[in-house]
Coordinates of C-alpha atoms in Angstrom, one line a residue:
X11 CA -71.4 -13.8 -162.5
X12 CA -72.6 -13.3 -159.1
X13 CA -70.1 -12.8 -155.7
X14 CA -71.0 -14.7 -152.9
X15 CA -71.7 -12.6 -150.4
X16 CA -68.5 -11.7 -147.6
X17 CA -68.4 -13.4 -144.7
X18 CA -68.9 -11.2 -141.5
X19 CA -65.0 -11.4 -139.6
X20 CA -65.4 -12.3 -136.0
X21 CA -63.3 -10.8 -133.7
X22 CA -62.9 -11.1 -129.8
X23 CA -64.4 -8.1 -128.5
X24 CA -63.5 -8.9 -124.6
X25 CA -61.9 -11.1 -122.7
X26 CA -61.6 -11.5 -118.8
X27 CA -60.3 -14.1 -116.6
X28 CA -60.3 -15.2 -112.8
X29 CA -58.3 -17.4 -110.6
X30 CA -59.4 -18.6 -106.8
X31 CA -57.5 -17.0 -103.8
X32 CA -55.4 -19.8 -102.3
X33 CA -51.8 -19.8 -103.2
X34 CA -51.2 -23.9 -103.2
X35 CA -47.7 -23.7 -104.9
X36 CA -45.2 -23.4 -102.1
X37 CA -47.1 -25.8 -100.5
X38 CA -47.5 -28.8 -103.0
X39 CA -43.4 -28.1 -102.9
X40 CA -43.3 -29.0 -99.4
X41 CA -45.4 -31.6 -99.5
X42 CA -43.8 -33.2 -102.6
X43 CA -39.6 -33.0 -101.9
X44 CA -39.9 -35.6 -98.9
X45 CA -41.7 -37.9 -100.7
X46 CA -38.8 -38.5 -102.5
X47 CA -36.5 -41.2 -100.5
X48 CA -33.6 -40.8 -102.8
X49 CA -31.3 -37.6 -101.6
X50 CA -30.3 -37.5 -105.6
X51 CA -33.8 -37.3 -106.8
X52 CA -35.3 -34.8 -104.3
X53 CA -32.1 -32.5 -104.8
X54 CA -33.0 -32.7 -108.5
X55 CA -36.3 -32.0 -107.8
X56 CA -35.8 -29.1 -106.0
X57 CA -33.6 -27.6 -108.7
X58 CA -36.3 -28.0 -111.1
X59 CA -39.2 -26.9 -108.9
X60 CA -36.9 -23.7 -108.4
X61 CA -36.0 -23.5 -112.3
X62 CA -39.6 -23.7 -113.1
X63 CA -40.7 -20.2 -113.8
X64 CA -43.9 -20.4 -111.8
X65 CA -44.2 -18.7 -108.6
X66 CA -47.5 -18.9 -107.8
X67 CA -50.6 -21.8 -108.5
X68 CA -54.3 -21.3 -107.1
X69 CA -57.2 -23.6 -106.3
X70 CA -60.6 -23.9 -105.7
X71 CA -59.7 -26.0 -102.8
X72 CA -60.0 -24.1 -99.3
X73 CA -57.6 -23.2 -96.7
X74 CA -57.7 -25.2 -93.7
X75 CA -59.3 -23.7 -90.3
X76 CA -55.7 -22.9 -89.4
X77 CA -55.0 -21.3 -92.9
X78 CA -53.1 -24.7 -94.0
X79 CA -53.5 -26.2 -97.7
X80 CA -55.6 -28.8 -99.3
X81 CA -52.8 -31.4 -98.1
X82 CA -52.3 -30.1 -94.6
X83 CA -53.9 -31.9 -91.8
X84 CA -58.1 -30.9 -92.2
X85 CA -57.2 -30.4 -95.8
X86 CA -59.4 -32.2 -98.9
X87 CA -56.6 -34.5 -99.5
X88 CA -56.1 -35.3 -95.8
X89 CA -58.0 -38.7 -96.0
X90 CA -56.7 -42.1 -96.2
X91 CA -55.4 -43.0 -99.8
X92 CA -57.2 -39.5 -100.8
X93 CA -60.3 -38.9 -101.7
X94 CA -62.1 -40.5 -104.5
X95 CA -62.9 -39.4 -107.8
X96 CA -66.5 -39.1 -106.8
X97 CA -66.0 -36.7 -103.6
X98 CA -63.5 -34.8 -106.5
X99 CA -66.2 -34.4 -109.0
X100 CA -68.6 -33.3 -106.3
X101 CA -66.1 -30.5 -105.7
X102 CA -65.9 -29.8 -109.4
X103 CA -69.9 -29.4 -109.7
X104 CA -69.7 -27.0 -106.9
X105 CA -66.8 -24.6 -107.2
X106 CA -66.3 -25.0 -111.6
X107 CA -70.0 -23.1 -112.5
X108 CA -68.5 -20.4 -109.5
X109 CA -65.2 -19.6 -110.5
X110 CA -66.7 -19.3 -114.6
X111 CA -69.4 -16.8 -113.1
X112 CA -66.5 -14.8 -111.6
X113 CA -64.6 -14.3 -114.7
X114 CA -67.6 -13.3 -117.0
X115 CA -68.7 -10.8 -114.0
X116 CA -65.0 -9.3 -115.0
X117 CA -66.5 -8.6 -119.2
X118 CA -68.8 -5.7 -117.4
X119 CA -70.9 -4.0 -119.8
X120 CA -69.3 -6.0 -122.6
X121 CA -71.3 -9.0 -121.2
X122 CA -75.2 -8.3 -121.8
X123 CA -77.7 -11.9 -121.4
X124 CA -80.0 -10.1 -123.8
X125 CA -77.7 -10.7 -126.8
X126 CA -76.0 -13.3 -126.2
X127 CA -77.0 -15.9 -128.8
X128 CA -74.6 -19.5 -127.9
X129 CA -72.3 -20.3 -125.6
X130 CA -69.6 -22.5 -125.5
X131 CA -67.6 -24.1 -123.1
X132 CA -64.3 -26.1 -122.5
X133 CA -63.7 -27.9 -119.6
X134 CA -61.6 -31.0 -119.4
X135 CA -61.1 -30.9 -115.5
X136 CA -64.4 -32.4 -114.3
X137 CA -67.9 -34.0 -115.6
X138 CA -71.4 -33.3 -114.1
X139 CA -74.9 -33.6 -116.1
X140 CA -76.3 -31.3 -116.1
X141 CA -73.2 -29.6 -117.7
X142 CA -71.4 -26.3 -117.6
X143 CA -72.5 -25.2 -120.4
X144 CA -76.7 -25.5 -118.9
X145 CA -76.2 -24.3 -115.4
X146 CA -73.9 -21.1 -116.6
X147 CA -77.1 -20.6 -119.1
X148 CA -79.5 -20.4 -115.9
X149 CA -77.3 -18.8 -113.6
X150 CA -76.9 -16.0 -115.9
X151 CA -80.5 -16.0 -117.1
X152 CA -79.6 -17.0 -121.1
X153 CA -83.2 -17.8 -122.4
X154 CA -83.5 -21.4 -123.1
X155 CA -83.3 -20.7 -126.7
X156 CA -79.6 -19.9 -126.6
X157 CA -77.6 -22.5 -128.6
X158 CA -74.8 -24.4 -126.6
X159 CA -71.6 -26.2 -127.2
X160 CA -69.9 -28.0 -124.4
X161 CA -65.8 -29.0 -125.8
X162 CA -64.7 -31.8 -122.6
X163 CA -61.6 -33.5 -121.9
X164 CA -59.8 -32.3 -125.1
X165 CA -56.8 -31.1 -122.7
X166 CA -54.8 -27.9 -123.1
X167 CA -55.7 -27.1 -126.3
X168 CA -59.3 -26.9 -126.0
X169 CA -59.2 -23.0 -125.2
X170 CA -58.3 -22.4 -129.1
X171 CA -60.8 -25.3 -130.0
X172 CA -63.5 -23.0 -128.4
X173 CA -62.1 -19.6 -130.0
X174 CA -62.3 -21.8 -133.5
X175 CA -65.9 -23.0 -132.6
X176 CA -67.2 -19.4 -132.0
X177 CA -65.4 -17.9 -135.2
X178 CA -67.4 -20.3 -137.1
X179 CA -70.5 -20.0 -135.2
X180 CA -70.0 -16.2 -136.5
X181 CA -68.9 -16.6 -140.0
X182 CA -72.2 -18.7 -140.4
X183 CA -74.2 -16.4 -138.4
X184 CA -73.7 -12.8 -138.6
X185 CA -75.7 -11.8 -135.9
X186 CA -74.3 -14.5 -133.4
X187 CA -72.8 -13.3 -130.3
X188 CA -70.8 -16.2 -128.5
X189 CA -69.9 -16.3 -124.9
X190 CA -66.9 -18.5 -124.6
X191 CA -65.5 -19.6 -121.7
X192 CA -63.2 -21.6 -120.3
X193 CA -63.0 -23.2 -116.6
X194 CA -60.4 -25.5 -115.5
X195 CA -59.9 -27.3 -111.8
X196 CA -56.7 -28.9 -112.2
X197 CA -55.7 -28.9 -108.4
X198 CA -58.6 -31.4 -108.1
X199 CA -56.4 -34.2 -109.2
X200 CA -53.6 -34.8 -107.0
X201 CA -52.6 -38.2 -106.7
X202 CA -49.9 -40.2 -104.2
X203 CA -46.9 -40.1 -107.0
X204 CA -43.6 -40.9 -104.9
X205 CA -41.3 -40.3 -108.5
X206 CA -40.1 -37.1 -109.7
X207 CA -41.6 -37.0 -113.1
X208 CA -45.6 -37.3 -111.9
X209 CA -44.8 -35.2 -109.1
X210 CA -43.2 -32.4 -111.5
X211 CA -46.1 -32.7 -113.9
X212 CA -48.4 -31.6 -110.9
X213 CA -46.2 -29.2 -109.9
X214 CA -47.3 -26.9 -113.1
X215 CA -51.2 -27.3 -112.8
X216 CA -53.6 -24.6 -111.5
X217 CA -57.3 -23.3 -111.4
X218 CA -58.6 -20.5 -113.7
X219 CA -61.2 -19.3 -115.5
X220 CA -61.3 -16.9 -119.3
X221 CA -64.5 -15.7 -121.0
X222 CA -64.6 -13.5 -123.7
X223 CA -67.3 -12.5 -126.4
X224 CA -67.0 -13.7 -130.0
X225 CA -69.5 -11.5 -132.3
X226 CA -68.7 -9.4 -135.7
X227 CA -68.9 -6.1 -133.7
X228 CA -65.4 -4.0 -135.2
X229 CA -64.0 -4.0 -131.9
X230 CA -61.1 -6.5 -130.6
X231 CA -58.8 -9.6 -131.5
X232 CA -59.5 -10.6 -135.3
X233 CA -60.1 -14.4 -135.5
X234 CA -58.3 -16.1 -138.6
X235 CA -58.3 -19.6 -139.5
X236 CA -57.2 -22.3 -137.4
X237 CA -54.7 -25.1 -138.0
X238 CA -54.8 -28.4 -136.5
X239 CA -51.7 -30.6 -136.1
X240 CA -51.3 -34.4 -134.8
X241 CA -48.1 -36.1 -134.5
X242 CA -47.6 -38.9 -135.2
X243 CA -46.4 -42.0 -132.4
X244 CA -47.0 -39.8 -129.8
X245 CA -50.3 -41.1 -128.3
X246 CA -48.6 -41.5 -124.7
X247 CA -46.2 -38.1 -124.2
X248 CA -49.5 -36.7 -122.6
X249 CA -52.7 -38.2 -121.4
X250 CA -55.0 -38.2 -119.1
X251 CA -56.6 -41.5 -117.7
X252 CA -59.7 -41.0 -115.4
X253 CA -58.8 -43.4 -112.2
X254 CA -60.3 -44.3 -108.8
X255 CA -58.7 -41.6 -107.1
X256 CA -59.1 -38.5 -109.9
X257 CA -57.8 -38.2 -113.5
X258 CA -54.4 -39.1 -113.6
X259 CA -51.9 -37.0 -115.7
X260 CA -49.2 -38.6 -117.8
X261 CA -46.5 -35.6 -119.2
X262 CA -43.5 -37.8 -120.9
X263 CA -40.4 -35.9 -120.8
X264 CA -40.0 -36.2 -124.1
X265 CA -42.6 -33.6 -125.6
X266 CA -40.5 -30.4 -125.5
X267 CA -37.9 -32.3 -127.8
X268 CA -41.0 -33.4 -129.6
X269 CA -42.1 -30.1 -130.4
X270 CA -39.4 -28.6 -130.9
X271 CA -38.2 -31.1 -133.7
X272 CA -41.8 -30.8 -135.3
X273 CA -42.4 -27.1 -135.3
X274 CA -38.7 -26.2 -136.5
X275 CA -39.8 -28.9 -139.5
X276 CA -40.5 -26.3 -142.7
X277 CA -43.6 -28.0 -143.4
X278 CA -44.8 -27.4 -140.4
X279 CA -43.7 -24.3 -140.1
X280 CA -45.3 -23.3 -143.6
X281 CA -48.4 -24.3 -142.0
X282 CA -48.8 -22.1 -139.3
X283 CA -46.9 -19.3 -140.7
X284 CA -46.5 -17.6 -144.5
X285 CA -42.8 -16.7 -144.0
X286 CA -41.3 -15.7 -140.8
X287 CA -43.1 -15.5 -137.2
X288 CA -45.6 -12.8 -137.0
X289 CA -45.1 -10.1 -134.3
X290 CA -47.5 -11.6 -131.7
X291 CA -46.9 -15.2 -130.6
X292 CA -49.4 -16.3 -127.7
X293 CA -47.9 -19.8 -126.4
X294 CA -49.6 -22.0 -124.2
X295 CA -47.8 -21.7 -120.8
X296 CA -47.2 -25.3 -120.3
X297 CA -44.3 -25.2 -118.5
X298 CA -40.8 -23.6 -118.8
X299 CA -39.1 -26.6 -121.2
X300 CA -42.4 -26.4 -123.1
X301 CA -42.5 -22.8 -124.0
X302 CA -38.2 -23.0 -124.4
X303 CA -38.6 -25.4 -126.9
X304 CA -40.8 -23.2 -128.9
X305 CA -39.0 -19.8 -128.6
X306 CA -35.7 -22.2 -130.2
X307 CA -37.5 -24.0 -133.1
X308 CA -38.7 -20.8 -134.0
X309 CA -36.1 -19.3 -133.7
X310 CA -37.7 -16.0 -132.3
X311 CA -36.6 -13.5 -129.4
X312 CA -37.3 -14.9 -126.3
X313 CA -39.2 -11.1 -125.8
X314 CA -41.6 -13.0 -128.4
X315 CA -43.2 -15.2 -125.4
X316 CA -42.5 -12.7 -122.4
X317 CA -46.8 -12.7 -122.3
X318 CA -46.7 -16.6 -122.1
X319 CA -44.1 -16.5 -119.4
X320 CA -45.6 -13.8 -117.5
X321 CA -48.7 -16.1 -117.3
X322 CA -46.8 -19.1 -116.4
X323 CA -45.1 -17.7 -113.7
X324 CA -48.2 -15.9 -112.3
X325 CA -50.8 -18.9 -112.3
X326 CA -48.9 -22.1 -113.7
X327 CA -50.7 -24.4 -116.3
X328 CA -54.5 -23.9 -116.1
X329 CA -54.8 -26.1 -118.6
X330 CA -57.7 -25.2 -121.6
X331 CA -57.8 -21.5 -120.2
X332 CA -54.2 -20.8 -119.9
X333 CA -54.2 -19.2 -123.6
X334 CA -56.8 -17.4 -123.3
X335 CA -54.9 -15.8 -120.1
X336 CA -52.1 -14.9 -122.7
X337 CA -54.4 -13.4 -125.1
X338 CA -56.3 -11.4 -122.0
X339 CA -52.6 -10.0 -121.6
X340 CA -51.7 -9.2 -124.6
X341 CA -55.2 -6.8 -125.0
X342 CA -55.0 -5.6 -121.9
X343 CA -51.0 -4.2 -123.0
X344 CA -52.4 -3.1 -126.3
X345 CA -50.6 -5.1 -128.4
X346 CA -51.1 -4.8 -132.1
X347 CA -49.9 -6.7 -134.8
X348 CA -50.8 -10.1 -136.7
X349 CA -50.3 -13.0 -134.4
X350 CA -51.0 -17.1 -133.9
X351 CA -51.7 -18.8 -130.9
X352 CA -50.6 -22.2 -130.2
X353 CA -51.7 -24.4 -127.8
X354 CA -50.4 -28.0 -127.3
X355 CA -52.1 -31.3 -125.6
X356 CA -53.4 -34.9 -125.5
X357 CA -52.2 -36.9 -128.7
X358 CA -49.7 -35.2 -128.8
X359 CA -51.4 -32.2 -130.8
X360 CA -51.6 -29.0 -131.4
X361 CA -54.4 -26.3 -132.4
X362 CA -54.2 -22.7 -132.9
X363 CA -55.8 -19.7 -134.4
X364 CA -54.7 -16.8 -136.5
X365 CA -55.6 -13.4 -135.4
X366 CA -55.0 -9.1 -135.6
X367 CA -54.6 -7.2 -133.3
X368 CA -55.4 -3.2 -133.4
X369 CA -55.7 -3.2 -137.2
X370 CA -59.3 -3.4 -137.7
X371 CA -58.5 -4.1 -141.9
X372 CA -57.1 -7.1 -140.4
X373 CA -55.9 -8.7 -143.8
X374 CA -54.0 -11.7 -144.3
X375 CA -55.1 -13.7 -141.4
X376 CA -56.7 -16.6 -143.3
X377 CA -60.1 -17.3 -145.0

């Protein structure tokens, strides 16, 4: 009887990432406690905006002439009832494609046109058609025969959806080399909230970019099999509704209890792991609650998730890129070991990806 032939493994042989240069955290702060009439509420506020383990956010968005933010007098946002979702898209178009080129510059030599055979891209920050996907091809010179995937408006999780999509791209290709990259403009999408709980869901997001190279050269992050998870009633703990005056972000307060129930569940938990939590756990930084309640269903050292915090705390939640950031981290630390990451979104849901790090046999991390 004949073997079918072994599939190549695909690994992540780079990754990079980029972020703007204007600091807008300290400054949405300002802007956000006295809009808050109730002494009660903007004292709670403050507590939580202090308790949130993010100390810096960046965006696209320029200074002022004066050096103030996007909501300082001159700013984008300084129009009357802000600015429409068109004027935000037309932002998106122009700084989105800019900030992507910026992190792939980071791959260096790891990055050659010549080879690259797809790309694909997640983006669930802005729309334009053209897409991503076709002006990063002519920008960076792909030939038109390069094979694209463009993953929009899938949320958070999208950054392991395009990680997933490569692997396969791979597995069915041996020869493929896929540039994935994710680019994110969350700071586009500020809206006139006067409660605490929209007003504390924009006070995680941020702008950033990841690329990395997906290909079955022996060199970087084995990619395992995914897992997908949906649970179920939970349609409204996060969405995003696309409105007059940008897309407008709805985080319940109930999905860290959410998850936290679900991924302590031993089903659950037999599907993402085969006994205990493997060494390397990369988290998607959605906040401080979000990545508590993970570290206590799993019941895992909270030294598990210092990479996720780090991130957190460093650039907020830049949506679909924010776990490739944590994965960027953990290579450039040389971590080694088996490892899942886990990113969480719309629905509510969750994807994530097995992979090995440093042990190039890398057995055991799925079919």
């Amino acid at each position: 009887m004949s073997r079918a032939p072994l599939r190549p493994l695909p690994r992540l042989n780079a990754l990079a990432t980029a972020v703007p240069t204007h600091d807008i955290h300290q400054a949405f702060i300002d802007w956000a406690t006295p809009r808050l009439t109730d002494e009660r509420v903007r004292a709670l506020f403050s507590r939580m905006a202090a308790r949130s383990g993010i100390a810096h956010r960046w965006s696209v968005l320029p200074p002022t002439a004066d050096g103030g933010s996007p909501v300082a007098p001159g700013g984008f946002y300084d129009v009357p009832g802000l600015p429409p979702t068109s004027a935000r898209m037309t932002a998106y178009a122009a700084h989105a494609p800019e900030l992507a080129l910026q992190a792939i510059a980071k791959l260096g030599d790891a990055f050659d046109p010549r080879r690259i055979t797809h790309i694909v891209v997640a983006s669930c920050t802005g729309f334009v058609a053209p897409g991503i996907d076709q002006i990063l091809a002519r920008r960076l010179g792909l030939p038109p025969t390069v094979e694209r995937v463009l993953i929009g408006f899938m949320g958070c999780y999208a950054g392991v959806t395009a990680l997933r999509s490569a692997r396969h791209i791979v597995r069915s290709e041996p020869g493929a080399v896929v540039l994935v990259v994710s680019v994110e403009l969350s700071t586009l999408h500020l809206s006139l909230a006067e409660a605490p709980e929209p007003l504390l869901a924009m006070l995680q997001f941020s702008d950033g970019a990841a690329a990395g190279i997906v290909s079955a050269d022996a060199r970087g992050l084995a990619l395992g099999a995914g897992v997908s998870l949906a649970l179920d009633d939970s349609a409204d703990l996060i969405r995003w509704d696309i409105g007059d005056r940008g897309f407008e972000m709805h985080l319940s307060g109930e999905v860290p209890g959410r998850l936290r129930e679900t991924l302590a569940a031993p089903a659950v938990r037999g599907q993402l792991f085969d006994g205990d939590p493997p060494e390397l756990l990369a988290v998607h930084a959605g906040g401080r609650s979000v990545l508590d309640a993970v570290e206590h269903a799993l019941g895992v050292d909270p030294s598990t998730l210092a990479d996720s915090r780090s991130v957190l705390a460093r650039f907020g939640n830049m949506s679909s890129a924010t776990i490739l950031f944590v994965l960027a981290d953990m290579m450039a630390r040389g971590a080694e070991g088996q490892g899942i990451a886990i990113a969480f979104g719309p629905g509510l849901a969750a994807e994530a990806i097995r992979f090995d790090a440093g042990r190039f046999d890398a057995g055991g991390i799925g079919a």
